[in-house]
Amino acid sequence: MRMAAIAILFLWHLLALAEGLSAPSSLRKCPGYRAINVEESSRGLTADLTLAGEPCNVYGTDIKHLKLEVEYQADARLHVIIYDADENVYQVPESVFPRPATRKRSRHEESSPEIRFSFEEYPFSFSVSRVSNGETLFNSSSSSHNLVFESQYVHVRTSLPASPNLYGLGEHSDPFRLNTTDYTRTLWNRDAYMIPAGTNLYGTHPLYLDHRGETGTHGVFLLNSNGMDIRIDKDADGSQFLEYNILGGVLDFYFLAGPSPLDVSVQYAEVAGLPAMVPYWGFGFHQCRYGYRDIFEVAAVVYNYSRAGIPLETMWTDIDYMDHRKVFTLDQQRFPIHKVRALVDYLHKRDQHYIVMVDPAVAHANDSAFQRGLQRNVFMRNQDGSLYKGAVWPGPTVFPDWFHPNASDYWINEFALFFDAETGVDIDALWIDMNEAANFCDWPCSDPVAYAQENNLPPDPPPVRPNPSSLPGFPAGFKSGNRDKRHTQTTRSYRQSRQTIKNGTRLGLRDRELIDPPYTIANAVGSLSNKTMNTDLIHANGLAEYDTHNLYGTSTYFYPFQPNYER
């Protein structure tokens, strides 16, 4: 049965890939758009785009009226966005991805853009070129592939030089220099155990760098969180291209002039934001693995590093420390709070550090973290109002809705309680996992409780044991034969319906197929909802998981950052 299931998944992946590869031939009849009402200024231009013929409606309904905005935001950055005139189509919320500011100039300072935008009115296409040498960096003009902008499918293609040197489009385990023949890079976050090559992995970064040697390097960033296939291949005549096949959203491009790879990286950071500075101790030697049976084994690892003369900077603990894998809990028989705190104090006194893992899925159980979240109504719900449940390490689980107004306060409070420096686990940094969001239960996951029982979730903990050895220099609780008489307990915890959509809300169009859209991306596990949350779930603010799936991990990071940064 297991081999049969693997074969079916592999076949699904091949069929999905074949569907993606066949997409261009079915788009040749699409009429494209005509640019009208063009208004130019010193900072860019605006225009209306109207459908230039009969709708093709290949993978949805053609949107007849679009808007084009072009802005020279900085000398080395050009912003080009194409969106629906009514502004109902989903756009990435600024609360998740704040937009970069346009560079302000003094009254007498003239702009000197390093890249230039130009366009053709009919059929509408645009190109971006380097001012210094006139080289074309991006060109959507094609005799057979016009711009397609439908309710559940967006398509645009650019020509490329022969044998281009392309990098990026992570996350993937493919060659560093991307393949340029018959290559599809699928962006749809998934829990990709063993990181198989040629498949979509844990994260999504729709940015590529085009390195052209002495003539310069430039970057192209598409701000779109919908699932997509990015294809790189050659036409029948051998001409090279890169194309986007997207399940929705808008075309929100940032063109970065470079001209060096380092320059592109700096310019991208000005758009996406800088990462938190890595602490000095983060560059030291770290120890981490899954499967520590108790706090005694963790302490023994720390001790053995010292005994071997290996300078251990940081000790990590996976989900082994949790009570039956429930987030914001400690297994009080194997990781009692006073012993965990004693080990952390031991590390801190020696200028060493401690990190633990936290997952976003909260056990659907009678524990404090679940009850507090239930009271605040912060968990994802089905459209009938019931809690949406999946199955992860602790068994049946619920998932925080990061767009709920109470979500940030709830998550920050759970971290503050559990990781309290005076009474809780005094960590130095945090390891966030399973935030794709991962769900072990196969689509359609109609009975997560049964799935958990059949798959031994949570796993049976190892037998409780007394301290097996004395560790010189460690607190008394880590001495062999020391019987801890403190009281312990097995489970101690520290811790809609869719809105009416009006024009201009950018919440996504009505009446879409949110589980099985007409265009199928090459998701390695098949259905968009397989091994993750259902994509027809609607968040508290009206956004669909179909559109925001690739943002879940980003949101998981936001809320614990500030309280931990301030510690």
XYZ file of C-alpha atoms in Angstrom:
567
model
C 0.000 0.000 0.000
C 2.810 2.429 0.865
C 4.540 1.877 -2.496
C 1.223 2.294 -4.287
C 0.611 5.616 -2.519
C 4.090 6.826 -3.461
C 3.500 5.798 -7.078
C 0.181 7.688 -7.156
C 1.773 10.850 -5.737
C 4.613 10.617 -8.245
C 2.148 10.155 -11.105
C 0.115 13.155 -9.865
C 3.286 15.231 -9.869
C 4.056 14.205 -13.473
C 0.508 14.952 -14.613
C 0.600 18.349 -12.917
C 3.927 19.122 -14.558
C 2.578 18.032 -17.933
C -0.431 20.315 -17.469
C 1.894 23.203 -16.694
C 4.095 22.473 -19.702
C 1.076 22.307 -22.006
C -0.246 25.663 -20.826
C 1.429 27.866 -23.490
C -0.241 26.125 -26.461
C -3.689 26.749 -24.958
C -2.992 30.465 -24.502
C -2.270 31.400 -28.104
C -5.860 32.504 -28.699
C -5.812 34.996 -25.812
C -6.169 38.537 -27.213
C -3.979 40.438 -24.782
C -4.681 44.052 -23.810
C -4.616 47.536 -25.309
C -3.065 50.462 -23.405
C -5.206 53.635 -23.337
C -5.367 56.845 -21.294
C -1.597 56.901 -20.902
C -0.332 59.651 -18.621
C 3.403 60.183 -18.231
C 5.280 62.134 -15.577
C 8.857 62.591 -14.440
C 8.337 59.772 -11.923
C 6.778 57.217 -14.295
C 3.421 56.668 -15.962
C -0.092 55.307 -15.548
C -2.427 53.714 -18.085
C -5.603 51.721 -18.443
C -5.382 48.288 -20.043
C -8.503 46.970 -21.767
C -9.013 43.467 -23.104
C -8.199 43.633 -26.813
C -10.612 41.006 -28.148
C -12.859 38.122 -27.245
C -12.067 36.617 -23.816
C -10.166 33.336 -23.940
C -11.182 32.243 -20.395
C -8.638 29.414 -20.420
C -8.117 28.991 -16.673
C -10.746 31.360 -15.331
C -12.558 34.499 -16.441
C -10.586 37.172 -18.283
C -10.585 40.464 -16.402
C -11.467 43.128 -18.961
C -10.155 46.275 -17.308
C -6.714 46.585 -15.710
C -4.537 49.398 -14.423
C -0.838 49.932 -15.086
C 1.374 51.955 -12.754
C 5.071 52.533 -13.371
C 7.255 54.368 -10.871
C 10.958 55.131 -10.810
C 11.317 54.704 -7.062
C 15.098 55.080 -6.982
C 17.831 55.358 -9.584
C 18.384 51.605 -9.428
C 14.789 50.483 -8.732
C 11.767 50.456 -11.021
C 8.311 49.434 -9.799
C 5.781 48.095 -12.316
C 2.366 46.894 -11.153
C -0.585 45.621 -13.204
C -3.820 45.091 -11.291
C -7.578 44.963 -11.839
C -9.370 48.306 -12.168
C -11.866 47.457 -9.406
C -9.065 46.382 -7.049
C -10.890 43.249 -5.972
C -8.131 40.848 -6.974
C -5.981 39.815 -4.019
C -2.773 41.713 -3.334
C -0.185 40.896 -0.674
C -1.230 42.879 2.431
C 1.071 45.692 3.474
C 0.720 44.474 7.053
C 2.768 41.430 6.014
C 5.007 43.017 3.387
C 5.380 46.789 3.866
C 6.091 48.540 0.578
C 9.368 50.421 0.138
C 9.267 54.198 0.094
C 10.091 56.175 -3.013
C 13.403 57.997 -2.650
C 12.829 61.667 -1.912
C 14.899 64.171 -3.829
C 15.711 67.779 -3.178
C 14.094 70.415 -5.359
C 17.188 70.821 -7.529
C 18.229 67.173 -7.659
C 17.483 65.444 -10.935
C 16.784 61.758 -11.190
C 19.219 59.566 -13.087
C 17.462 56.234 -13.531
C 19.748 53.341 -14.392
C 16.945 51.343 -16.016
C 14.210 52.524 -18.351
C 10.607 51.378 -18.940
C 9.012 51.321 -22.398
C 5.859 49.748 -23.783
C 3.790 48.897 -26.837
C 0.150 49.965 -26.802
C -1.293 47.064 -28.825
C -1.046 44.283 -28.028
C 0.238 45.659 -24.766
C 3.739 44.572 -23.784
C 6.529 46.239 -21.876
C 10.277 46.101 -21.633
C 12.937 47.235 -19.188
C 16.394 48.172 -20.405
C 19.690 49.320 -18.930
C 20.345 52.996 -19.635
C 24.139 52.734 -19.771
C 24.288 50.246 -22.647
C 20.719 49.896 -23.939
C 20.609 46.189 -23.115
C 17.107 44.757 -22.684
C 16.661 43.163 -19.260
C 12.987 42.155 -19.456
C 10.730 42.074 -22.516
C 7.168 40.717 -22.429
C 6.618 41.142 -26.184
C 5.802 37.839 -27.892
C 4.099 36.946 -31.149
C 2.341 33.999 -29.504
C 2.059 34.853 -25.805
C 0.140 37.970 -24.860
C -0.468 39.067 -21.304
C -3.191 36.908 -19.716
C -4.949 38.191 -16.571
C -7.797 35.934 -15.430
C -9.676 35.322 -12.211
C -7.468 32.319 -11.340
C -4.582 32.539 -13.730
C -2.035 35.204 -14.624
C 0.552 34.684 -17.351
C 3.428 36.817 -18.570
C 6.629 35.868 -20.376
C 10.001 37.543 -20.925
C 12.640 36.769 -23.502
C 16.166 35.994 -22.311
C 19.601 35.854 -23.906
C 20.901 32.474 -25.025
C 22.210 30.231 -22.198
C 21.396 32.746 -19.461
C 23.004 32.655 -16.030
C 19.978 32.702 -13.727
C 20.024 32.352 -9.946
C 17.413 32.448 -7.204
C 13.723 31.471 -7.230
C 14.186 29.662 -3.922
C 13.626 27.631 -1.975
C 15.034 24.678 -3.906
C 17.775 22.058 -3.869
C 18.452 22.272 -7.608
C 21.746 23.518 -9.078
C 22.828 26.973 -7.928
C 22.818 28.162 -11.537
C 19.289 27.340 -12.621
C 18.613 24.936 -15.444
C 17.467 26.760 -18.561
C 15.927 23.939 -20.589
C 12.569 22.343 -19.777
C 12.784 23.621 -16.196
C 9.858 24.421 -13.896
C 10.325 26.066 -10.509
C 7.122 25.693 -8.489
C 6.505 28.094 -5.619
C 4.132 26.611 -3.043
C 5.383 26.116 0.504
C 5.300 22.548 1.778
C 6.853 20.393 4.478
C 9.391 18.777 2.143
C 11.153 16.126 4.202
C 14.564 15.186 2.710
C 14.389 18.281 0.417
C 14.022 16.364 -2.870
C 15.491 18.049 -5.949
C 13.157 19.389 -8.604
C 10.260 20.002 -6.222
C 8.751 22.850 -4.235
C 10.226 23.080 -0.746
C 9.609 24.932 2.518
C 9.853 28.562 1.410
C 9.015 30.886 -1.457
C 11.239 33.666 -2.798
C 10.073 34.870 -6.260
C 13.295 36.735 -7.018
C 15.808 35.864 -9.710
C 19.170 37.350 -10.636
C 20.243 37.463 -14.277
C 24.039 37.627 -14.406
C 25.363 38.835 -17.747
C 29.046 39.173 -16.984
C 30.649 42.467 -17.943
C 27.356 44.015 -19.066
C 25.956 43.707 -15.543
C 23.657 41.776 -13.239
C 20.047 42.711 -12.537
C 17.263 41.319 -10.358
C 13.543 40.773 -10.925
C 11.295 40.416 -7.871
C 7.606 39.544 -8.216
C 5.624 40.456 -5.107
C 2.945 37.776 -5.345
C 2.185 35.089 -2.722
C -0.054 32.878 -4.855
C 1.077 29.453 -6.011
C 2.933 29.566 -9.314
C 5.006 27.692 -11.854
C 7.946 29.624 -13.248
C 9.097 27.980 -16.472
C 12.487 28.457 -18.137
C 12.847 26.929 -21.574
C 13.381 27.511 -25.305
C 10.822 28.021 -28.030
C 10.819 25.859 -31.154
C 13.148 28.366 -32.823
C 15.611 28.101 -29.930
C 14.837 31.493 -28.360
C 15.146 31.478 -24.572
C 12.345 32.584 -22.265
C 11.153 32.719 -18.660
C 7.442 32.785 -17.924
C 5.171 33.086 -14.901
C 2.043 30.921 -14.598
C 0.299 32.139 -11.434
C -2.873 31.003 -9.659
C -4.022 34.555 -8.996
C -3.027 37.881 -7.552
C -1.461 40.740 -9.488
C 1.767 41.403 -11.376
C 3.738 43.498 -8.889
C 7.319 43.698 -10.202
C 10.399 45.368 -8.784
C 13.265 45.624 -11.275
C 16.666 46.045 -9.623
C 19.453 47.510 -11.761
C 22.518 46.145 -9.991
C 24.916 46.251 -11.819
C 26.774 43.773 -9.591
C 25.271 40.782 -7.729
C 26.112 42.547 -4.468
C 24.310 45.674 -5.639
C 21.207 43.610 -6.478
C 21.272 42.059 -3.001
C 21.416 45.490 -1.381
C 18.616 46.789 -3.611
C 16.452 43.763 -2.831
C 16.986 44.334 0.897
C 15.696 47.876 0.402
C 12.464 46.344 -0.904
C 12.039 43.269 1.295
C 13.714 44.625 4.430
C 16.852 43.638 6.257
C 17.059 40.460 8.331
C 17.703 40.697 12.047
C 21.393 41.008 12.777
C 22.909 37.655 13.697
C 24.304 37.740 17.266
C 28.020 37.185 17.590
C 27.452 33.895 19.399
C 25.354 32.721 16.454
C 28.577 32.120 14.521
C 29.863 29.622 17.073
C 29.493 25.838 17.218
C 25.898 24.668 17.717
C 24.567 21.214 18.625
C 21.097 20.147 17.492
C 19.231 16.926 16.768
C 15.839 15.281 17.164
C 15.340 12.513 19.703
C 16.832 13.505 23.089
C 14.980 11.267 25.524
C 15.240 13.553 28.579
C 17.010 16.500 30.154
C 19.744 14.179 31.437
C 20.779 13.294 27.898
C 20.821 16.961 26.886
C 23.016 17.794 29.890
C 25.333 14.878 29.121
C 25.861 16.206 25.585
C 26.788 19.622 26.976
C 29.179 18.009 29.471
C 30.814 15.759 26.863
C 31.614 18.726 24.632
C 33.464 20.355 27.506
C 35.231 17.122 28.387
C 36.359 16.709 24.769
C 37.613 20.296 24.630
C 35.169 21.294 21.909
C 33.871 24.850 22.413
C 30.078 24.417 22.298
C 28.424 27.815 21.869
C 24.738 26.839 21.785
C 22.661 23.799 22.707
C 19.365 23.204 20.875
C 16.396 21.022 21.786
C 13.791 19.801 19.308
C 10.148 19.066 20.246
C 11.331 16.281 22.591
C 10.953 18.655 25.535
C 7.198 19.043 25.068
C 4.475 17.132 26.867
C 3.207 14.791 24.130
C 4.460 17.290 21.525
C 2.061 20.036 22.638
C 3.418 23.514 22.045
C 4.022 25.709 25.136
C 4.285 22.702 27.469
C 7.063 20.767 29.179
C 7.149 17.014 29.726
C 7.396 17.242 33.493
C 8.650 13.688 33.860
C 11.486 13.938 31.335
C 12.026 17.704 31.130
C 10.818 19.109 34.478
C 10.895 22.882 34.660
C 13.377 23.149 37.543
C 15.893 20.889 35.796
C 15.488 22.702 32.477
C 16.039 26.024 34.237
C 19.059 24.582 36.073
C 20.636 23.477 32.789
C 19.954 26.835 31.145
C 21.472 28.652 34.145
C 24.517 26.377 33.875
C 24.910 27.318 30.199
C 24.408 31.041 30.793
C 27.007 31.139 33.590
C 29.505 29.812 31.053
C 28.471 32.246 28.307
C 26.719 29.480 26.415
C 23.218 29.609 24.973
C 20.012 27.600 24.627
C 17.420 27.339 21.828
C 14.209 25.322 21.587
C 11.716 24.642 18.829
C 8.160 25.989 18.636
C 5.541 24.926 16.075
C 2.490 27.034 15.118
C -0.060 24.187 15.349
C -1.723 24.069 18.780
C -2.955 20.769 20.188
C -6.751 20.418 20.200
C -6.653 19.371 23.842
C -7.599 20.504 27.307
C -4.485 22.562 27.900
C -3.936 26.234 28.622
C -2.582 27.362 25.236
C -5.583 25.898 23.411
C -8.114 27.250 25.905
C -6.676 30.766 25.819
C -6.687 30.733 22.029
C -10.259 29.453 22.000
C -11.341 32.267 24.304
C -9.768 34.804 21.955
C -11.242 33.037 18.887
C -7.879 33.096 17.084
C -7.906 29.681 15.394
C -8.736 28.981 11.756
C -12.350 27.978 11.169
C -14.255 26.191 8.452
C -16.855 28.194 6.560
C -19.591 26.615 8.716
C -17.958 28.212 11.791
C -16.452 25.018 13.254
C -12.775 24.811 14.159
C -10.574 23.638 11.331
C -8.484 20.706 12.559
C -5.485 18.914 11.121
C -3.046 16.362 12.513
C 0.533 17.215 13.399
C 2.960 15.961 16.083
C 0.603 16.296 19.078
C -2.262 14.628 17.177
C -5.386 16.667 16.325
C -4.417 20.326 16.087
C -5.763 23.761 15.330
C -3.921 26.594 13.596
C -3.678 30.277 14.536
C -5.266 32.686 12.073
C -2.559 35.326 11.749
C -5.036 37.771 10.221
C -7.323 37.667 13.270
C -7.101 40.911 15.286
C -6.430 38.932 18.483
C -3.738 36.668 17.026
C -0.719 38.833 17.784
C -1.679 39.420 21.426
C -2.435 35.720 21.880
C 0.844 34.479 20.408
C 2.970 37.113 22.129
C 1.317 36.275 25.460
C 1.992 32.535 25.056
C 5.663 33.257 24.408
C 5.839 35.658 27.340
C 4.364 33.054 29.712
C 6.303 30.011 28.612
C 9.659 31.709 28.037
C 9.518 34.002 31.078
C 13.126 34.588 32.148
C 12.225 34.330 35.852
C 9.806 31.392 35.891
C 9.884 29.690 32.488
C 12.369 28.426 29.925
C 14.912 31.231 29.576
C 15.884 30.767 25.923
C 18.326 32.889 23.946
C 16.726 32.382 20.528
C 13.864 30.534 18.917
C 13.608 27.748 16.361
C 10.339 27.966 14.384
C 9.278 24.910 12.403
C 6.274 23.370 10.626
C 5.030 26.785 9.485
C 4.335 25.989 5.827
C 1.789 25.263 7.485
C 2.447 21.526 7.820
C -0.412 19.078 8.273
C 0.405 15.351 8.253
C -3.178 14.392 7.416
C -3.767 13.616 3.737
C -6.311 15.689 1.826
C -9.270 15.803 2.376
C -8.437 14.939 6.014
C -12.053 14.280 6.962
C -11.143 12.674 10.307
C -7.906 14.034 11.818
C -8.595 12.229 15.108
C -8.660 8.838 13.379
C -5.584 9.753 11.337
C -3.685 10.646 14.524
C -4.649 7.376 16.188
C -3.704 5.292 13.163
C -0.335 7.043 12.848
C 0.643 7.111 16.543
C 0.380 10.867 16.986
C 1.688 11.919 19.366
C 4.490 9.341 19.418
C 4.884 7.266 22.568
C 7.457 8.919 24.852
C 10.523 6.952 25.955
C 10.475 5.286 29.405
C 11.147 7.585 32.340
C 14.534 6.892 33.910
C 16.551 8.163 36.840
C 19.675 10.185 36.172
C 22.064 7.610 34.671
C 25.333 9.376 35.530
C 26.929 12.139 37.566
C 28.075 15.206 35.660
C 30.913 17.035 37.465
C 30.266 20.732 37.837
C 26.530 20.438 37.138
C 23.746 21.255 39.645
C 22.714 18.628 42.182
C 19.792 17.463 40.071
C 22.269 16.080 37.536
C 24.181 13.914 40.032
C 23.718 10.157 39.825
C 21.590 8.782 42.663
C 20.051 12.151 43.463
C 16.321 11.524 43.869
C 14.226 14.528 43.015
C 11.471 14.846 45.617
C 9.771 17.826 44.008
C 6.200 17.375 42.895
C 5.874 16.864 39.138
C 2.870 16.485 36.957
C 2.555 14.914 33.556
C 0.880 17.850 31.866
C 1.776 21.288 33.092
C 1.319 24.073 30.601
C 2.753 27.564 30.841
C 1.055 28.873 28.913
C -16.576 32.507 9.404
C -18.246 32.957 7.019
C -16.787 34.981 4.099
C -17.209 38.729 4.333
C -19.130 40.591 1.653
C -16.556 41.848 -0.827
C -16.751 45.450 -1.986
C -14.648 47.109 -4.667
C -11.198 48.188 -3.551
C -10.817 45.619 -0.763
C -8.176 43.481 -2.543
C -9.547 40.432 -0.709
C -9.816 38.209 -3.781
C -12.566 37.585 -6.299
C -15.790 35.744 -5.495
C -16.780 32.360 -6.884
C -13.313 30.947 -7.373
C -12.419 27.252 -7.145
C -10.163 27.410 -4.093
C -9.354 23.707 -3.781
C -8.766 22.544 -7.367
C -8.209 25.613 -9.572
C -8.405 25.207 -13.368
C -4.635 25.605 -13.756
C -2.653 22.977 -11.838
C 0.786 23.922 -10.549
C 3.375 21.161 -10.153
C 2.967 20.815 -6.383
C 4.952 17.680 -5.500
C 2.158 16.307 -3.286
C -0.696 17.003 -5.678
C -3.653 18.990 -4.382
C -2.937 22.476 -3.048
C -4.558 21.387 0.237
C -2.628 18.141 0.641
C -0.346 18.039 3.681
C -1.280 21.587 4.664
C -4.347 23.620 5.621
C -7.333 23.581 3.293
C -7.015 26.357 0.748
C -10.739 27.202 0.889
C -10.416 28.430 4.487
C -11.266 32.122 4.915
C -9.294 34.209 7.392
C -10.905 36.562 9.876
C -10.247 39.555 7.603
C -11.808 37.874 4.561
C -8.621 36.709 2.830
C -8.538 33.156 1.463
C -5.852 30.667 2.443
C -5.630 29.971 -1.305
C -4.003 33.404 -1.704
C -2.084 33.675 1.574
C -0.715 30.134 2.028
C 2.850 31.184 1.207
C 2.697 33.938 3.851
C 1.918 31.691 6.823
C 5.539 31.128 7.786
C 6.332 34.845 7.548
C 3.477 35.628 9.921
C 4.612 32.922 12.357
C 7.935 34.735 12.601
C 6.558 38.254 13.088
C 4.766 37.893 16.401
C 7.400 36.247 18.622
C 10.189 38.444 17.261
C 9.559 41.620 19.237
C 9.116 40.122 22.741
C 12.187 37.946 22.275
C 14.186 40.836 20.833
C 13.397 42.905 23.916
C 14.473 40.196 26.375
